[in-house]
PDB file of N, CA and C in Angstrom:
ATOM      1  N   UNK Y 294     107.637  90.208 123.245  1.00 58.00           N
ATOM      2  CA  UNK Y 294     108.099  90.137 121.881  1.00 58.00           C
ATOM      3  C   UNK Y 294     109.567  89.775 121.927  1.00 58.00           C
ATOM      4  N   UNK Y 295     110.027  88.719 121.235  1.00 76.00           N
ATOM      5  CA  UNK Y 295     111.374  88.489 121.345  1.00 76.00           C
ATOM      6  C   UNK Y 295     112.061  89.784 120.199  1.00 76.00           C
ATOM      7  N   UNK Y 296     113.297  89.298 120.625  1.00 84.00           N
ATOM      8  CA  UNK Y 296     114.335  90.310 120.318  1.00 84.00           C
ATOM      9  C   UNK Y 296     114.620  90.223 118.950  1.00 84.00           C
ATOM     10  N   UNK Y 297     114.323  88.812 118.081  1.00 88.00           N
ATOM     11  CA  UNK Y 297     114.690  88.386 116.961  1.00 88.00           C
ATOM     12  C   UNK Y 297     112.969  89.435 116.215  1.00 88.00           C
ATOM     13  N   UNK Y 298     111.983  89.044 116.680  1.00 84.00           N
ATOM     14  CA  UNK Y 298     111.422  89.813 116.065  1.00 84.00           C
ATOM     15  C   UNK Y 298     110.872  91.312 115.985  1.00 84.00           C
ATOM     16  N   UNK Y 299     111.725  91.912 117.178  1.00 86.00           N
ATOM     17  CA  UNK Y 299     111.721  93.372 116.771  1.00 86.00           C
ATOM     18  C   UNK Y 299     113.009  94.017 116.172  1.00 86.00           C
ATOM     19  N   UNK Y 300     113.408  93.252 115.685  1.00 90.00           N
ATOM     20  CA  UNK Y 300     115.193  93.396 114.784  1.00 90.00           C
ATOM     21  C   UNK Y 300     114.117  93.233 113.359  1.00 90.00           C
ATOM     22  N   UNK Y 301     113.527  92.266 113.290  1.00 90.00           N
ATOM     23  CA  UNK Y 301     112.735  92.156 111.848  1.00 90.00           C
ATOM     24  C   UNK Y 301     111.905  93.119 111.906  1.00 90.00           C
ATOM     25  N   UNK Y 302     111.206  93.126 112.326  1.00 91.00           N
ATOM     26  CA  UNK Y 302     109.842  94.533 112.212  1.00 91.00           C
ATOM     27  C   UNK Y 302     110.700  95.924 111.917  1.00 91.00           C
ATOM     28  N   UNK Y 303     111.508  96.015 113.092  1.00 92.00           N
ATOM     29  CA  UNK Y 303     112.347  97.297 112.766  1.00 92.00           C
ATOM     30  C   UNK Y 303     113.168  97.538 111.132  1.00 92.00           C
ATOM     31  N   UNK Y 304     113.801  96.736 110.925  1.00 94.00           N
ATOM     32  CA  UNK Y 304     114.229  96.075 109.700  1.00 94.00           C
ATOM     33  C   UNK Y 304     112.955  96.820 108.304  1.00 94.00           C
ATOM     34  N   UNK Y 305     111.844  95.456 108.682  1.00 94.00           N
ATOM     35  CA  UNK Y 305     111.064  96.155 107.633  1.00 94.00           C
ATOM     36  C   UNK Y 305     110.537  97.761 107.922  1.00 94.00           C
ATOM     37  N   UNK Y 306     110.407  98.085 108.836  1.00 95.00           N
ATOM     38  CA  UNK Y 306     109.745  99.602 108.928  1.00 95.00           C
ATOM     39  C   UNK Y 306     110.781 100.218 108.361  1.00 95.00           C
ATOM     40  N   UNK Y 307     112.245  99.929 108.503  1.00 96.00           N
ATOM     41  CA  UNK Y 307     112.877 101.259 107.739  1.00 96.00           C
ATOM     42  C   UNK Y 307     113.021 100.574 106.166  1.00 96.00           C
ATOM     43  N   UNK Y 308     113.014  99.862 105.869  1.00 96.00           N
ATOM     44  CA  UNK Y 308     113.262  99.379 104.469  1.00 96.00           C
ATOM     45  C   UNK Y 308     111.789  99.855 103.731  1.00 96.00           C
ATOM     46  N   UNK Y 309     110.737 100.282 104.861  1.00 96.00           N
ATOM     47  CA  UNK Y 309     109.509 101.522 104.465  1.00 96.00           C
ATOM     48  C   UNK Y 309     109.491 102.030 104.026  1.00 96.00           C
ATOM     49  N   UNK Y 310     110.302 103.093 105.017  1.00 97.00           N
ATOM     50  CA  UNK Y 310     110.761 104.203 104.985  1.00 97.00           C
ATOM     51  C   UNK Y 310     111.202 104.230 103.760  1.00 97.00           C
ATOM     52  N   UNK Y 311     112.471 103.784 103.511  1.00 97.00           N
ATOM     53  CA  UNK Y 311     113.472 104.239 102.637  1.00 97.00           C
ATOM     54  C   UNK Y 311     112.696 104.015 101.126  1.00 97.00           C
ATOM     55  N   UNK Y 312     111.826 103.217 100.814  1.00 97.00           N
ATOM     56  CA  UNK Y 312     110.880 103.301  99.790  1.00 97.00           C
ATOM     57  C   UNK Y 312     110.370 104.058  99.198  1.00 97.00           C
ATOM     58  N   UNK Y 313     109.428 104.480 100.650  1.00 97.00           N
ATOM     59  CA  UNK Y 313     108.603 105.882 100.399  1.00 97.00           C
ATOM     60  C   UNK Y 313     109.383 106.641 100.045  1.00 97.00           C
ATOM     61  N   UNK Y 314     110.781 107.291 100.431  1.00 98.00           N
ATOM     62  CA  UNK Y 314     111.604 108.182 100.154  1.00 98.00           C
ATOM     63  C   UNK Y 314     112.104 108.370  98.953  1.00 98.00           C
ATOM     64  N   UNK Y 315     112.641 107.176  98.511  1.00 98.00           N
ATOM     65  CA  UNK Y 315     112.726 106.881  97.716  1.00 98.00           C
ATOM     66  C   UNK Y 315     111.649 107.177  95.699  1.00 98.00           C
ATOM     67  N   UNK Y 316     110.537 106.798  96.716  1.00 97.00           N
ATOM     68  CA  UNK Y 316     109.401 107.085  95.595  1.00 97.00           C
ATOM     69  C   UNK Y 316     109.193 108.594  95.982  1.00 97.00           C
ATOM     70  N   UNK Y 317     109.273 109.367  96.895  1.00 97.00           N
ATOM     71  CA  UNK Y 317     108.714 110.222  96.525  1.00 97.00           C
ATOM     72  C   UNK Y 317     109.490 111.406  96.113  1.00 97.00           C
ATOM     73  N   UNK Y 318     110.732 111.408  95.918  1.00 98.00           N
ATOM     74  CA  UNK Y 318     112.523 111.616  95.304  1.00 98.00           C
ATOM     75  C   UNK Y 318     112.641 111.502  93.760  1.00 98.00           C
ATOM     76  N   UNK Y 319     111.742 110.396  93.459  1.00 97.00           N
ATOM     77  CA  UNK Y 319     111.825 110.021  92.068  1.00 97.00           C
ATOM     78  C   UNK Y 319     110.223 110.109  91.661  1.00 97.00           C
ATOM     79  N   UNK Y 320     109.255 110.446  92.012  1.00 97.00           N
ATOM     80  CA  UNK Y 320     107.980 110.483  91.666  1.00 97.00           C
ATOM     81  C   UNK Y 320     107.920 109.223  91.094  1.00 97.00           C
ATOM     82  N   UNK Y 321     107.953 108.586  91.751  1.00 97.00           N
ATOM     83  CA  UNK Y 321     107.768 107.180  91.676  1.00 97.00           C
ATOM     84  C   UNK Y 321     106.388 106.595  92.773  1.00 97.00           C
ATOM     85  N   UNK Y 322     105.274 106.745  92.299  1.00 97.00           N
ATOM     86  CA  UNK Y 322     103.816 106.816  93.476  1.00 97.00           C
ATOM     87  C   UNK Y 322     103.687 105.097  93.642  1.00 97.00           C
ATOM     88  N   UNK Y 323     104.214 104.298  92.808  1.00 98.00           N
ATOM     89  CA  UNK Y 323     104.002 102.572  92.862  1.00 98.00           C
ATOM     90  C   UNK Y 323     105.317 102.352  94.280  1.00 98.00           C
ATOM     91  N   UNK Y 324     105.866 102.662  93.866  1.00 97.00           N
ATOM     92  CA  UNK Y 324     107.492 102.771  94.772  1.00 97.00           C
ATOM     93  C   UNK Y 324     107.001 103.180  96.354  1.00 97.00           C
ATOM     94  N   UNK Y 325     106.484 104.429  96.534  1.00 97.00           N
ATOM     95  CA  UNK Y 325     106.141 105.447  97.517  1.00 97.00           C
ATOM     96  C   UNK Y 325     105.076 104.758  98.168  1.00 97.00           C
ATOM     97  N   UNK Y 326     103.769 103.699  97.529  1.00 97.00           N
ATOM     98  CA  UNK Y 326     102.830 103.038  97.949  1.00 97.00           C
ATOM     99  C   UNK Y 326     103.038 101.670  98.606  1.00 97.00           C
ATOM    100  N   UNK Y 327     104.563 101.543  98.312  1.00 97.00           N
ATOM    101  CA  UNK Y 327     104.749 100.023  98.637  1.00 97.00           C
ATOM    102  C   UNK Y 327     105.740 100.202  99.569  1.00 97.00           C
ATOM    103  N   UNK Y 328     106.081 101.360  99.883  1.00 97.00           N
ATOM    104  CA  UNK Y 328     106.741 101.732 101.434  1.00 97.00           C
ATOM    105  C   UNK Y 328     105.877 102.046 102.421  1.00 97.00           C
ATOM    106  N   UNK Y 329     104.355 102.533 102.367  1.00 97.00           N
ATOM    107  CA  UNK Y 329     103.995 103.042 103.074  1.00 97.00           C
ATOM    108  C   UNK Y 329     103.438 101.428 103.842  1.00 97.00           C
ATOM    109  N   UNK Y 330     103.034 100.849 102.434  1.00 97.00           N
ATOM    110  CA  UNK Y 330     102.169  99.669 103.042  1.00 97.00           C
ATOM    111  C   UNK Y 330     103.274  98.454 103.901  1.00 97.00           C
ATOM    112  N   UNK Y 331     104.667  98.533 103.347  1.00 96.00           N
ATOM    113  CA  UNK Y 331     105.360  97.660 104.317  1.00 96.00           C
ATOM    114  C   UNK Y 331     105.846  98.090 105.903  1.00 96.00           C
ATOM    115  N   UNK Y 332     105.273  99.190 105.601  1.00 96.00           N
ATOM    116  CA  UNK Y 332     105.629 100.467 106.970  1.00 96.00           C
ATOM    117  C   UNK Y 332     104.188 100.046 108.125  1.00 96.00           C
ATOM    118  N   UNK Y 333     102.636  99.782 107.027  1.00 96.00           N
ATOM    119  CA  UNK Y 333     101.815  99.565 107.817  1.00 96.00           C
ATOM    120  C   UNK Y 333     102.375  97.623 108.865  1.00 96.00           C
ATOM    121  N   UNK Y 334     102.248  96.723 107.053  1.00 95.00           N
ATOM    122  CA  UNK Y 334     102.235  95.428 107.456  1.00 95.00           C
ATOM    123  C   UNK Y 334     103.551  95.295 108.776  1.00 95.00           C
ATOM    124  N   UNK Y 335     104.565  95.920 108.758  1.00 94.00           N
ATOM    125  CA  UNK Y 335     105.319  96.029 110.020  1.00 94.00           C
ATOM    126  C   UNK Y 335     104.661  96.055 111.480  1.00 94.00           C
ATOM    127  N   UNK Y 336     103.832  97.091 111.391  1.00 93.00           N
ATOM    128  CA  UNK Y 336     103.263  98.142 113.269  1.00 93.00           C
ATOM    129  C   UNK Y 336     102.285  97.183 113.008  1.00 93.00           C
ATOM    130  N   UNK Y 337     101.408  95.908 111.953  1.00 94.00           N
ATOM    131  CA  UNK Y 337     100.741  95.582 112.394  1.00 94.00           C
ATOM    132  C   UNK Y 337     100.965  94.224 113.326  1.00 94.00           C
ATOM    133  N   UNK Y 338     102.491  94.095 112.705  1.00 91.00           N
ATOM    134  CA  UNK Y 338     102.922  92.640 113.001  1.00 91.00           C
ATOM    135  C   UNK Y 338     103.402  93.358 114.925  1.00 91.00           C
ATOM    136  N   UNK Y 339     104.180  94.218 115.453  1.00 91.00           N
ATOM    137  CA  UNK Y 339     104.023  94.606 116.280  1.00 91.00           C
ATOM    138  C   UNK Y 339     103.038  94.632 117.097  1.00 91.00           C
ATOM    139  N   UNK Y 340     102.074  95.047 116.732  1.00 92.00           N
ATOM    140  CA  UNK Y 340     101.102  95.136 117.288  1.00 92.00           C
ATOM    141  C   UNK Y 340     100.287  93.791 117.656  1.00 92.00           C
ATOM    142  N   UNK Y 341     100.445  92.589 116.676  1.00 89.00           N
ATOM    143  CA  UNK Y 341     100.244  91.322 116.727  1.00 89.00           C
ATOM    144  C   UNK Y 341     101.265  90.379 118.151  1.00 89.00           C
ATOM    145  N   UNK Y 342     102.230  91.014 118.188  1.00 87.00           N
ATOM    146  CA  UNK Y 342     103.565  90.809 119.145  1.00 87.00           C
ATOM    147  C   UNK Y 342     102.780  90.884 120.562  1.00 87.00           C
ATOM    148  N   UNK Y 343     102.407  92.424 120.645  1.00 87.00           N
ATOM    149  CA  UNK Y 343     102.363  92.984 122.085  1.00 87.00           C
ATOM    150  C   UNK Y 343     100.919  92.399 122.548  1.00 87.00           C
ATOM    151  N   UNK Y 344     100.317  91.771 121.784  1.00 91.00           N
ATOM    152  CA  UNK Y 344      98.872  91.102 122.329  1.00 91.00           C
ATOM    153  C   UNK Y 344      99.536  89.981 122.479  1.00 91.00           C
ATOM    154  N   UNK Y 345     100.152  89.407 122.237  1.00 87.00           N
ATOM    155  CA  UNK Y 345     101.035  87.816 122.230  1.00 87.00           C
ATOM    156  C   UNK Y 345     101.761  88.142 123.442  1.00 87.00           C
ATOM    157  N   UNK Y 346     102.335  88.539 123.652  1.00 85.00           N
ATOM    158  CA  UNK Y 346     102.971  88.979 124.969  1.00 85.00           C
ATOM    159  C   UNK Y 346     101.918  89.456 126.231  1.00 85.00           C
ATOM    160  N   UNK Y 347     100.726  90.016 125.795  1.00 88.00           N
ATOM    161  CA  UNK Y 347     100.085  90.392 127.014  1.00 88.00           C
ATOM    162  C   UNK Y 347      99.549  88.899 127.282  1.00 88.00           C
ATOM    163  N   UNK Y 348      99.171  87.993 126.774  1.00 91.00           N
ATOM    164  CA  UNK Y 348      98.292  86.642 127.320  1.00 91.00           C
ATOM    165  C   UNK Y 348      99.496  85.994 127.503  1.00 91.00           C
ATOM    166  N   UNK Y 349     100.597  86.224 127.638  1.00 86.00           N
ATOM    167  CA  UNK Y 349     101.821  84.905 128.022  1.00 86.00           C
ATOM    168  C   UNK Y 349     101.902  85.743 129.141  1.00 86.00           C
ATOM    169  N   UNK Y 350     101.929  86.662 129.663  1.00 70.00           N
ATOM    170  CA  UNK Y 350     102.551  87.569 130.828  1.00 70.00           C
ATOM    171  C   UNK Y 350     101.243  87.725 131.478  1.00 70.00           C
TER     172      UNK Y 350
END
């Protein structure tokens, strides 16, 4: 996985985070749902990475 894209993944996982926190601070459940899910679409893109990396290596 290059370096540029675990600066982005990391990036979006906390901009997740801070969502969810966010929503769930303000009972805000639309807010809180759309952190969790950019928290998933992140670890999945990771996870898309480290199979990309196992067939080049």
């Amino acid at each position: 996985m290059g370096l540029t894209d675990k600066a982005r993944n990391a990036a979006q996982h906390a901009a997740g985070k801070a969502k969810e926190a966010a929503g769930k601070a303000t009972g805000n459940d639309e807010l809180k749902n759309e952190g969790k899910a950019d928290q998933g679409k992140s670890s999945l893109k990771k996870a898309g990475e480290h199979i990309k990396d196992a067939f080049r290596g």
